[in-house]
Amino acid sequence: MKAYMCVICGFIYDEVKGHPESGLVPGTRWEDVPETWACPDCGARKEDFEMIEI
C-alpha cells in the first residue's frame, strides 16, 4: 500500500487508512479513487497528488 501527498497543501492520502469521511474505505487503492475526488483540505484535484515514501 502507498501514500500520496497533495502538492498544494500537504494533505496525505494513505491507502491503508483510506478516507472514510469522503467515502473511501480503508484499503482503497489510489487507482480506485475516483477522478472526481478532491483533497478534503484544499479541494485540489487528484492529479495534484504525488506518491511519497512513508
Coordinates of N, CA and C in Angstrom, one line a residue:
M1 N 0.8 -1.2 0.0 CA 0.0 0.0 0.0 C 0.9 1.2 0.0
K2 N 0.4 2.3 -0.6 CA 1.2 3.5 -0.8 C 0.5 4.7 -0.2
A3 N 1.2 5.8 -0.2 CA 0.6 7.1 0.3 C 0.8 8.2 -0.7
Y4 N 0.0 9.1 -0.8 CA 0.0 10.2 -1.8 C -0.2 11.5 -1.1
M5 N 0.6 12.5 -1.4 CA 0.6 13.8 -0.8 C 0.1 14.9 -1.8
C6 N -0.8 15.7 -1.3 CA -1.3 16.9 -2.1 C -0.1 17.9 -2.2
V7 N 0.3 18.2 -3.4 CA 1.4 19.2 -3.5 C 0.9 20.6 -3.2
I8 N -0.3 20.9 -3.1 CA -0.8 22.2 -2.8 C -0.8 22.5 -1.2
C9 N -1.4 21.5 -0.5 CA -1.5 21.8 1.0 C -0.8 20.8 1.9
G10 N -0.3 19.7 1.3 CA 0.4 18.7 2.2 C -0.5 17.6 2.7
F11 N -1.8 17.6 2.5 CA -2.7 16.5 2.9 C -2.1 15.2 2.4
I12 N -2.1 14.1 3.3 CA -1.7 12.8 2.8 C -2.8 11.8 2.8
Y13 N -3.0 11.2 1.6 CA -3.9 10.1 1.5 C -3.1 8.8 1.6
D14 N -3.5 8.0 2.6 CA -2.8 6.8 2.9 C -3.8 5.7 2.5
E15 N -3.4 4.8 1.5 CA -4.3 3.7 1.1 C -4.7 2.8 2.2
V16 N -3.9 2.6 3.2 CA -4.2 1.7 4.3 C -5.4 2.3 5.1
K17 N -5.4 3.6 5.3 CA -6.4 4.3 6.1 C -7.6 4.7 5.3
G18 N -7.4 4.9 4.0 CA -8.5 5.5 3.2 C -8.9 6.8 3.6
H19 N -10.1 7.2 3.4 CA -10.6 8.5 3.9 C -12.1 8.3 4.0
P20 N -12.6 7.6 5.1 CA -14.0 7.3 5.2 C -14.9 8.5 5.2
E21 N -14.4 9.7 5.6 CA -15.2 10.9 5.6 C -15.6 11.3 4.2
S22 N -14.9 10.9 3.2 CA -15.3 11.2 1.9 C -15.6 9.9 1.1
G23 N -15.9 8.9 1.8 CA -16.4 7.7 1.1 C -15.4 6.7 0.7
L24 N -14.1 6.9 1.1 CA -13.0 6.0 0.7 C -12.7 5.1 1.8
V25 N -13.2 3.8 1.8 CA -12.9 2.9 2.9 C -11.5 2.5 3.0
P26 N -11.0 2.1 4.2 CA -9.6 1.7 4.4 C -9.3 0.6 3.3
G27 N -8.1 0.7 2.8 CA -7.7 -0.2 1.8 C -8.0 0.2 0.3
T28 N -8.6 1.4 0.2 CA -8.9 1.8 -1.2 C -7.6 2.3 -1.9
R29 N -7.2 1.6 -2.9 CA -6.0 2.0 -3.6 C -6.2 3.3 -4.4
W30 N -5.1 4.0 -4.6 CA -5.1 5.3 -5.3 C -5.8 5.1 -6.7
E31 N -5.5 4.1 -7.4 CA -6.0 3.9 -8.8 C -7.6 3.7 -8.7
D32 N -8.1 3.4 -7.5 CA -9.5 3.2 -7.4 C -10.2 4.4 -6.9
V33 N -9.5 5.4 -6.5 CA -10.1 6.7 -6.1 C -10.6 7.4 -7.3
P34 N -11.9 7.8 -7.3 CA -12.5 8.4 -8.5 C -11.8 9.7 -8.9
E35 N -11.7 9.9 -10.2 CA -11.1 11.2 -10.7 C -11.8 12.4 -10.2
T36 N -13.0 12.3 -9.8 CA -13.8 13.5 -9.3 C -13.5 13.8 -7.9
W37 N -12.7 12.9 -7.2 CA -12.4 13.1 -5.8 C -11.5 14.3 -5.7
A38 N -11.7 15.1 -4.6 CA -10.8 16.3 -4.4 C -10.2 16.2 -3.0
C39 N -9.1 16.9 -2.8 CA -8.4 16.9 -1.5 C -9.4 17.5 -0.5
P40 N -9.6 16.8 0.6 CA -10.6 17.3 1.6 C -10.1 18.6 2.3
D41 N -8.9 18.9 2.3 CA -8.4 20.1 3.0 C -8.4 21.4 2.1
C42 N -8.0 21.2 0.8 CA -7.9 22.4 -0.1 C -8.7 22.3 -1.4
G43 N -9.3 21.1 -1.7 CA -10.1 21.0 -2.9 C -9.3 20.7 -4.1
A44 N -7.9 20.5 -4.0 CA -7.1 20.1 -5.1 C -7.6 18.8 -5.8
R45 N -7.3 18.7 -7.1 CA -7.7 17.6 -7.8 C -6.7 16.4 -7.6
K46 N -7.2 15.2 -8.0 CA -6.4 14.0 -7.8 C -5.0 14.1 -8.5
E47 N -5.0 14.8 -9.6 CA -3.8 15.0 -10.4 C -2.7 15.8 -9.7
D48 N -3.1 16.5 -8.6 CA -2.2 17.3 -7.8 C -1.6 16.6 -6.6
F49 N -1.7 15.3 -6.7 CA -1.1 14.4 -5.6 C 0.1 13.7 -6.2
E50 N 1.1 13.5 -5.4 CA 2.3 12.7 -5.7 C 2.5 11.6 -4.7
M51 N 3.0 10.4 -5.2 CA 3.3 9.3 -4.3 C 4.5 9.7 -3.5
I52 N 4.4 9.3 -2.2 CA 5.5 9.6 -1.3 C 5.9 8.3 -0.5
E53 N 7.1 8.4 0.1 CA 7.6 7.3 0.9 C 7.2 7.6 2.4
I54 N 6.7 6.6 3.1 CA 6.4 6.8 4.5 C 7.3 6.0 5.3

